[in-house]
Amino acid sequence: MEIVDRNAPRGSRSDTHDRDIERVVATEVARLKAEGHSKAYICERSFEIEDRVRQRID
């Protein structure tokens, strides 16, 4: 589910930034799956995964 800030203008930096984060998180999840990690493993670490991605992007 995507959280949308209805006050932000379309195409705003935060919208683009959020999409970048979503794309990189999806790439990281795909990498973990390719390495053979289970859905449970990935799900249990979803906050850590997103946190690492945000640290790299921000």
mmCIF file of C-alpha atoms in Angstrom:
data_model
loop_
_atom_site.group_PDB
_atom_site.id
_atom_site.type_symbol
_atom_site.label_atom_id
_atom_site.label_comp_id
_atom_site.label_asym_id
_atom_site.label_seq_id
_atom_site.Cartn_x
_atom_site.Cartn_y
_atom_site.Cartn_z
ATOM 1 C CA MET A 1 0.000 0.000 0.000
ATOM 2 C CA GLU A 2 1.386 3.360 -0.991
ATOM 3 C CA ILE A 3 0.994 6.347 1.297
ATOM 4 C CA VAL A 4 0.351 9.470 -0.717
ATOM 5 C CA ASP A 5 0.764 13.002 0.566
ATOM 6 C CA ARG A 6 -2.159 14.720 -1.114
ATOM 7 C CA ASN A 7 -0.675 18.136 -0.303
ATOM 8 C CA ALA A 8 2.542 17.487 -2.206
ATOM 9 C CA PRO A 9 2.563 18.590 -5.816
ATOM 10 C CA ARG A 10 2.732 15.829 -8.408
ATOM 11 C CA GLY A 11 6.256 14.990 -9.415
ATOM 12 C CA SER A 12 7.652 16.403 -6.211
ATOM 13 C CA ARG A 13 11.049 15.347 -4.950
ATOM 14 C CA SER A 14 9.545 13.254 -2.157
ATOM 15 C CA ASP A 15 7.395 11.339 -4.636
ATOM 16 C CA THR A 16 10.409 10.585 -6.806
ATOM 17 C CA HIS A 17 12.515 9.793 -3.747
ATOM 18 C CA ASP A 18 9.889 7.350 -2.445
ATOM 19 C CA ARG A 19 9.732 5.624 -5.819
ATOM 20 C CA ASP A 20 13.517 5.318 -5.863
ATOM 21 C CA ILE A 21 13.429 3.723 -2.415
ATOM 22 C CA GLU A 22 10.675 1.311 -3.466
ATOM 23 C CA ARG A 23 12.653 0.341 -6.577
ATOM 24 C CA VAL A 24 15.872 -0.277 -4.643
ATOM 25 C CA VAL A 25 14.033 -2.244 -1.931
ATOM 26 C CA ALA A 26 12.445 -4.424 -4.629
ATOM 27 C CA THR A 27 15.876 -4.984 -6.165
ATOM 28 C CA GLU A 28 17.310 -5.942 -2.776
ATOM 29 C CA VAL A 29 14.426 -8.360 -2.112
ATOM 30 C CA ALA A 30 14.966 -9.952 -5.535
ATOM 31 C CA ARG A 31 18.675 -10.322 -4.761
ATOM 32 C CA LEU A 32 17.932 -12.020 -1.443
ATOM 33 C CA LYS A 33 15.457 -14.387 -3.154
ATOM 34 C CA ALA A 34 18.069 -15.211 -5.788
ATOM 35 C CA GLU A 35 20.515 -16.060 -3.006
ATOM 36 C CA GLY A 36 17.963 -18.591 -1.741
ATOM 37 C CA HIS A 37 16.589 -16.758 1.279
ATOM 38 C CA SER A 38 13.017 -17.668 2.202
ATOM 39 C CA LYS A 39 10.076 -15.287 2.146
ATOM 40 C CA ALA A 40 9.941 -15.600 5.941
ATOM 41 C CA TYR A 41 13.589 -14.549 6.255
ATOM 42 C CA ILE A 42 13.046 -11.553 3.997
ATOM 43 C CA CYS A 43 9.805 -10.580 5.720
ATOM 44 C CA GLU A 44 11.386 -10.776 9.184
ATOM 45 C CA ARG A 45 14.111 -8.413 8.008
ATOM 46 C CA SER A 46 11.966 -6.068 5.929
ATOM 47 C CA PHE A 47 12.477 -3.107 8.260
ATOM 48 C CA GLU A 48 16.231 -3.664 8.280
ATOM 49 C CA ILE A 49 16.277 -3.937 4.497
ATOM 50 C CA GLU A 50 14.351 -0.694 4.032
ATOM 51 C CA ASP A 51 16.471 1.037 6.665
ATOM 52 C CA ARG A 52 19.719 0.090 4.874
ATOM 53 C CA VAL A 53 18.289 1.252 1.555
ATOM 54 C CA ARG A 54 17.221 4.603 3.039
ATOM 55 C CA GLN A 55 20.701 5.092 4.530
ATOM 56 C CA ARG A 56 22.320 4.475 1.141
ATOM 57 C CA ILE A 57 19.954 6.771 -0.750
ATOM 58 C CA ASP A 58 19.602 9.637 1.722
#
